[in-house]
Amino acid sequence: MFGFGKKKLFEQHQRNLLTCLLFGEFALNSAEESANSDQIEFWETKIGKLRRLQGASLRTGGILDKNDATFVDTFLEKCEATFYESGGGGEKSFEETFAPEVGWEAYLADLKERVS
């Protein structure tokens, strides 16, 4: 299905997208609990863009174009910074909290099947 480089890019892009989505949903829930309308609008917009990128990536073999990959990488860094600035984590790091480990292999297999 993929060469080694493409397989690695596919997995990296999909993992980063999913991590951003998981954090975005967490942040959206927090904004809704505090009734912060600006934050709700911000996170709904970002989650919408991430879902569009996820759909677009599946139409291109699961790999994002350079600009979209840069957006996701930068957004992931901002999500991580926001997580630590807000005092999140405690004993867990950002990656431990939001990295898609549980069910990741099944999710990845499903994506590969949908791309094929």
Short mmCIF file of N, CA and C in Angstrom, two decimals:
data_model
loop_
_atom_site.label_atom_id
_atom_site.label_comp_id
_atom_site.label_asym_id
_atom_site.label_seq_id
_atom_site.Cartn_x
_atom_site.Cartn_y
_atom_site.Cartn_z
N MET A 1 0.82 -1.19 0.00
CA MET A 1 0.00 0.00 0.00
C MET A 1 0.86 1.26 0.00
N PHE A 2 1.85 1.33 0.90
CA PHE A 2 2.69 2.52 1.01
C PHE A 2 4.16 2.11 0.96
N GLY A 3 5.02 3.05 0.52
CA GLY A 3 6.44 2.91 0.75
C GLY A 3 6.70 3.29 2.20
N PHE A 4 7.90 3.01 2.70
CA PHE A 4 8.18 3.28 4.11
C PHE A 4 8.00 4.75 4.46
N GLY A 5 8.50 5.65 3.62
CA GLY A 5 8.38 7.09 3.89
C GLY A 5 6.94 7.55 3.91
N LYS A 6 6.15 7.05 2.96
CA LYS A 6 4.74 7.44 2.91
C LYS A 6 3.97 6.86 4.08
N LYS A 7 4.32 5.64 4.47
CA LYS A 7 3.65 5.02 5.62
C LYS A 7 3.91 5.84 6.88
N LYS A 8 5.16 6.27 7.05
CA LYS A 8 5.51 7.06 8.23
C LYS A 8 4.78 8.41 8.21
N LEU A 9 4.73 9.07 7.05
CA LEU A 9 4.00 10.34 6.93
C LEU A 9 2.52 10.15 7.21
N PHE A 10 1.94 9.09 6.64
CA PHE A 10 0.53 8.78 6.86
C PHE A 10 0.24 8.66 8.35
N GLU A 11 1.03 7.85 9.05
CA GLU A 11 0.81 7.63 10.47
C GLU A 11 1.02 8.91 11.28
N GLN A 12 2.07 9.67 10.93
CA GLN A 12 2.34 10.92 11.65
C GLN A 12 1.21 11.92 11.45
N HIS A 13 0.77 12.11 10.21
CA HIS A 13 -0.29 13.07 9.94
C HIS A 13 -1.59 12.67 10.64
N GLN A 14 -1.94 11.41 10.56
CA GLN A 14 -3.19 10.96 11.17
C GLN A 14 -3.13 11.01 12.69
N ARG A 15 -1.98 10.68 13.26
CA ARG A 15 -1.82 10.75 14.72
C ARG A 15 -1.92 12.21 15.19
N ASN A 16 -1.25 13.11 14.49
CA ASN A 16 -1.30 14.53 14.87
C ASN A 16 -2.71 15.09 14.74
N LEU A 17 -3.39 14.73 13.65
CA LEU A 17 -4.78 15.18 13.48
C LEU A 17 -5.66 14.69 14.62
N LEU A 18 -5.54 13.41 14.93
CA LEU A 18 -6.38 12.84 15.98
C LEU A 18 -6.05 13.45 17.34
N THR A 19 -4.77 13.67 17.63
CA THR A 19 -4.38 14.29 18.90
C THR A 19 -4.97 15.70 19.00
N CYS A 20 -4.88 16.47 17.91
CA CYS A 20 -5.46 17.83 17.91
C CYS A 20 -6.97 17.77 18.12
N LEU A 21 -7.62 16.82 17.47
CA LEU A 21 -9.08 16.68 17.64
C LEU A 21 -9.44 16.31 19.07
N LEU A 22 -8.70 15.39 19.66
CA LEU A 22 -8.98 14.98 21.04
C LEU A 22 -8.80 16.16 22.00
N PHE A 23 -7.72 16.92 21.82
CA PHE A 23 -7.51 18.09 22.68
C PHE A 23 -8.58 19.14 22.41
N GLY A 24 -8.91 19.35 21.14
CA GLY A 24 -9.93 20.34 20.78
C GLY A 24 -11.27 20.03 21.42
N GLU A 25 -11.66 18.76 21.41
CA GLU A 25 -12.92 18.36 22.03
C GLU A 25 -12.87 18.56 23.54
N PHE A 26 -11.72 18.27 24.15
CA PHE A 26 -11.54 18.51 25.58
C PHE A 26 -11.66 20.00 25.89
N ALA A 27 -10.98 20.83 25.09
CA ALA A 27 -11.02 22.28 25.30
C ALA A 27 -12.42 22.84 25.06
N LEU A 28 -13.11 22.32 24.05
CA LEU A 28 -14.48 22.76 23.77
C LEU A 28 -15.40 22.43 24.95
N ASN A 29 -15.27 21.23 25.50
CA ASN A 29 -16.07 20.87 26.67
C ASN A 29 -15.79 21.80 27.85
N SER A 30 -14.53 22.14 28.05
CA SER A 30 -14.17 23.06 29.14
C SER A 30 -14.78 24.44 28.89
N ALA A 31 -14.73 24.90 27.65
CA ALA A 31 -15.30 26.21 27.31
C ALA A 31 -16.81 26.21 27.50
N GLU A 32 -17.46 25.10 27.14
CA GLU A 32 -18.92 25.00 27.32
C GLU A 32 -19.29 25.00 28.80
N GLU A 33 -18.48 24.31 29.62
CA GLU A 33 -18.75 24.28 31.06
C GLU A 33 -18.63 25.67 31.68
N SER A 34 -17.68 26.46 31.18
CA SER A 34 -17.50 27.81 31.73
C SER A 34 -18.31 28.85 30.96
N ALA A 35 -19.06 28.41 29.97
CA ALA A 35 -19.93 29.29 29.16
C ALA A 35 -19.15 30.45 28.54
N ASN A 36 -17.94 30.14 28.05
CA ASN A 36 -17.10 31.14 27.41
C ASN A 36 -17.38 31.12 25.91
N SER A 37 -18.23 32.02 25.45
CA SER A 37 -18.68 31.98 24.06
C SER A 37 -17.56 32.20 23.05
N ASP A 38 -16.56 33.03 23.39
CA ASP A 38 -15.44 33.24 22.47
C ASP A 38 -14.63 31.95 22.29
N GLN A 39 -14.38 31.27 23.40
CA GLN A 39 -13.63 30.01 23.33
C GLN A 39 -14.44 28.92 22.64
N ILE A 40 -15.74 28.89 22.88
CA ILE A 40 -16.60 27.90 22.22
C ILE A 40 -16.52 28.10 20.71
N GLU A 41 -16.65 29.34 20.26
CA GLU A 41 -16.58 29.63 18.82
C GLU A 41 -15.20 29.27 18.26
N PHE A 42 -14.14 29.61 18.99
CA PHE A 42 -12.78 29.30 18.55
C PHE A 42 -12.59 27.80 18.35
N TRP A 43 -12.95 27.02 19.37
CA TRP A 43 -12.73 25.58 19.30
C TRP A 43 -13.65 24.90 18.29
N GLU A 44 -14.88 25.36 18.15
CA GLU A 44 -15.77 24.80 17.13
C GLU A 44 -15.19 25.03 15.74
N THR A 45 -14.63 26.23 15.52
CA THR A 45 -14.02 26.55 14.23
C THR A 45 -12.80 25.66 13.97
N LYS A 46 -11.93 25.53 14.96
CA LYS A 46 -10.71 24.73 14.80
C LYS A 46 -11.05 23.25 14.61
N ILE A 47 -12.00 22.74 15.38
CA ILE A 47 -12.39 21.34 15.23
C ILE A 47 -12.98 21.11 13.84
N GLY A 48 -13.78 22.05 13.35
CA GLY A 48 -14.33 21.95 12.00
C GLY A 48 -13.24 21.90 10.95
N LYS A 49 -12.23 22.76 11.10
CA LYS A 49 -11.12 22.75 10.13
C LYS A 49 -10.35 21.43 10.20
N LEU A 50 -10.10 20.94 11.41
CA LEU A 50 -9.38 19.67 11.55
C LEU A 50 -10.17 18.52 10.93
N ARG A 51 -11.48 18.51 11.11
CA ARG A 51 -12.30 17.45 10.50
C ARG A 51 -12.28 17.54 8.97
N ARG A 52 -12.30 18.78 8.44
CA ARG A 52 -12.20 18.94 6.99
C ARG A 52 -10.85 18.44 6.48
N LEU A 53 -9.78 18.74 7.22
CA LEU A 53 -8.45 18.27 6.83
C LEU A 53 -8.38 16.75 6.90
N GLN A 54 -9.02 16.18 7.91
CA GLN A 54 -9.03 14.73 8.04
C GLN A 54 -9.73 14.10 6.85
N GLY A 55 -10.87 14.65 6.46
CA GLY A 55 -11.60 14.14 5.30
C GLY A 55 -10.80 14.32 4.02
N ALA A 56 -10.18 15.49 3.86
CA ALA A 56 -9.38 15.75 2.66
C ALA A 56 -8.19 14.82 2.60
N SER A 57 -7.58 14.54 3.74
CA SER A 57 -6.41 13.65 3.74
C SER A 57 -6.79 12.24 3.31
N LEU A 58 -7.99 11.81 3.64
CA LEU A 58 -8.41 10.46 3.24
C LEU A 58 -8.62 10.36 1.74
N ARG A 59 -8.90 11.49 1.10
CA ARG A 59 -9.05 11.49 -0.36
C ARG A 59 -7.70 11.54 -1.06
N THR A 60 -6.63 11.82 -0.30
CA THR A 60 -5.29 11.89 -0.88
C THR A 60 -4.37 10.85 -0.26
N GLY A 61 -4.90 9.70 0.06
CA GLY A 61 -4.08 8.63 0.60
C GLY A 61 -3.69 8.80 2.05
N GLY A 62 -4.38 9.68 2.77
CA GLY A 62 -4.10 9.86 4.19
C GLY A 62 -2.98 10.82 4.50
N ILE A 63 -2.40 11.40 3.46
CA ILE A 63 -1.26 12.30 3.65
C ILE A 63 -1.71 13.73 3.36
N LEU A 64 -1.38 14.63 4.26
CA LEU A 64 -1.73 16.04 4.10
C LEU A 64 -0.73 16.72 3.16
N ASP A 65 -1.19 17.78 2.49
CA ASP A 65 -0.22 18.55 1.71
C ASP A 65 0.65 19.35 2.68
N LYS A 66 1.70 19.96 2.15
CA LYS A 66 2.70 20.62 3.00
C LYS A 66 2.09 21.72 3.87
N ASN A 67 1.23 22.56 3.31
CA ASN A 67 0.63 23.66 4.08
C ASN A 67 -0.27 23.13 5.20
N ASP A 68 -1.08 22.13 4.89
CA ASP A 68 -1.98 21.57 5.90
C ASP A 68 -1.19 20.85 6.99
N ALA A 69 -0.13 20.14 6.60
CA ALA A 69 0.71 19.45 7.59
C ALA A 69 1.37 20.47 8.52
N THR A 70 1.82 21.59 7.96
CA THR A 70 2.43 22.65 8.77
C THR A 70 1.40 23.23 9.74
N PHE A 71 0.16 23.45 9.27
CA PHE A 71 -0.90 23.95 10.14
C PHE A 71 -1.13 22.98 11.30
N VAL A 72 -1.25 21.69 11.00
CA VAL A 72 -1.53 20.70 12.04
C VAL A 72 -0.38 20.63 13.04
N ASP A 73 0.86 20.63 12.54
CA ASP A 73 2.02 20.58 13.44
C ASP A 73 2.06 21.81 14.35
N THR A 74 1.84 22.98 13.78
CA THR A 74 1.85 24.22 14.56
C THR A 74 0.71 24.24 15.56
N PHE A 75 -0.47 23.81 15.12
CA PHE A 75 -1.63 23.78 16.01
C PHE A 75 -1.41 22.80 17.15
N LEU A 76 -0.78 21.67 16.85
CA LEU A 76 -0.48 20.68 17.89
C LEU A 76 0.45 21.28 18.94
N GLU A 77 1.45 22.04 18.50
CA GLU A 77 2.36 22.70 19.44
C GLU A 77 1.60 23.71 20.31
N LYS A 78 0.67 24.45 19.69
CA LYS A 78 -0.12 25.43 20.45
C LYS A 78 -1.05 24.74 21.44
N CYS A 79 -1.61 23.60 21.04
CA CYS A 79 -2.48 22.84 21.95
C CYS A 79 -1.67 22.39 23.16
N GLU A 80 -0.47 21.89 22.91
CA GLU A 80 0.38 21.43 24.00
C GLU A 80 0.74 22.58 24.93
N ALA A 81 1.10 23.73 24.36
CA ALA A 81 1.43 24.90 25.18
C ALA A 81 0.23 25.34 26.00
N THR A 82 -0.95 25.35 25.39
CA THR A 82 -2.18 25.73 26.10
C THR A 82 -2.45 24.77 27.25
N PHE A 83 -2.23 23.49 27.01
CA PHE A 83 -2.44 22.46 28.03
C PHE A 83 -1.59 22.74 29.26
N TYR A 84 -0.31 23.02 29.05
CA TYR A 84 0.59 23.25 30.18
C TYR A 84 0.35 24.61 30.83
N GLU A 85 0.03 25.63 30.03
CA GLU A 85 -0.24 26.96 30.59
C GLU A 85 -1.48 26.96 31.48
N SER A 86 -2.44 26.11 31.15
CA SER A 86 -3.67 26.06 31.94
C SER A 86 -3.54 25.16 33.16
N GLY A 87 -2.33 24.65 33.38
CA GLY A 87 -2.10 23.81 34.56
C GLY A 87 -2.56 22.39 34.37
N GLY A 88 -2.79 21.99 33.14
CA GLY A 88 -3.24 20.63 32.86
C GLY A 88 -2.14 19.63 33.07
N GLY A 89 -2.53 18.43 33.18
CA GLY A 89 -1.56 17.36 33.22
C GLY A 89 -1.34 16.76 34.58
N GLY A 90 -0.90 17.58 35.51
CA GLY A 90 -0.57 17.02 36.81
C GLY A 90 0.54 16.01 36.66
N GLU A 91 0.21 14.75 36.81
CA GLU A 91 1.20 13.69 36.69
C GLU A 91 1.37 13.21 35.25
N LYS A 92 0.44 13.54 34.39
CA LYS A 92 0.50 13.08 33.00
C LYS A 92 0.96 14.20 32.07
N SER A 93 1.74 13.82 31.07
CA SER A 93 2.16 14.79 30.06
C SER A 93 1.04 14.97 29.04
N PHE A 94 1.22 15.95 28.16
CA PHE A 94 0.26 16.19 27.09
C PHE A 94 0.10 14.93 26.24
N GLU A 95 1.23 14.33 25.86
CA GLU A 95 1.18 13.14 25.01
C GLU A 95 0.47 11.99 25.70
N GLU A 96 0.74 11.80 26.98
CA GLU A 96 0.07 10.72 27.70
C GLU A 96 -1.43 10.96 27.82
N THR A 97 -1.81 12.22 27.90
CA THR A 97 -3.22 12.56 28.07
C THR A 97 -3.99 12.49 26.77
N PHE A 98 -3.40 12.97 25.67
CA PHE A 98 -4.16 13.10 24.43
C PHE A 98 -3.67 12.25 23.26
N ALA A 99 -2.50 11.63 23.38
CA ALA A 99 -2.02 10.80 22.29
C ALA A 99 -2.94 9.60 22.13
N PRO A 100 -3.32 9.31 20.92
CA PRO A 100 -4.27 8.22 20.67
C PRO A 100 -3.63 6.84 20.77
N GLU A 101 -3.41 6.36 21.99
CA GLU A 101 -2.80 5.04 22.16
C GLU A 101 -3.87 3.95 22.21
N VAL A 102 -4.88 4.15 23.04
CA VAL A 102 -5.93 3.14 23.18
C VAL A 102 -6.78 3.16 21.91
N GLY A 103 -6.81 2.05 21.23
CA GLY A 103 -7.60 1.95 20.02
C GLY A 103 -6.91 2.53 18.79
N TRP A 104 -5.66 3.01 18.94
CA TRP A 104 -4.96 3.64 17.82
C TRP A 104 -4.75 2.65 16.68
N GLU A 105 -4.34 1.43 16.98
CA GLU A 105 -4.08 0.45 15.92
C GLU A 105 -5.36 0.14 15.13
N ALA A 106 -6.48 -0.01 15.83
CA ALA A 106 -7.75 -0.27 15.14
C ALA A 106 -8.17 0.94 14.31
N TYR A 107 -7.98 2.13 14.87
CA TYR A 107 -8.31 3.37 14.15
C TYR A 107 -7.45 3.48 12.90
N LEU A 108 -6.15 3.22 13.05
CA LEU A 108 -5.22 3.29 11.93
C LEU A 108 -5.56 2.26 10.86
N ALA A 109 -5.90 1.05 11.27
CA ALA A 109 -6.28 0.01 10.31
C ALA A 109 -7.54 0.42 9.55
N ASP A 110 -8.51 1.01 10.26
CA ASP A 110 -9.74 1.49 9.61
C ASP A 110 -9.42 2.57 8.59
N LEU A 111 -8.54 3.51 8.94
CA LEU A 111 -8.16 4.56 7.99
C LEU A 111 -7.48 3.98 6.76
N LYS A 112 -6.57 3.04 6.98
CA LYS A 112 -5.87 2.43 5.85
C LYS A 112 -6.85 1.72 4.92
N GLU A 113 -7.84 1.06 5.51
CA GLU A 113 -8.85 0.37 4.71
C GLU A 113 -9.68 1.36 3.91
N ARG A 114 -10.04 2.49 4.53
CA ARG A 114 -10.84 3.50 3.84
C ARG A 114 -10.06 4.17 2.73
N VAL A 115 -8.74 4.30 2.90
CA VAL A 115 -7.90 4.93 1.88
C VAL A 115 -7.71 4.00 0.69
N SER A 116 -7.63 2.70 0.96
CA SER A 116 -7.37 1.71 -0.12
C SER A 116 -8.50 1.63 -1.11
#
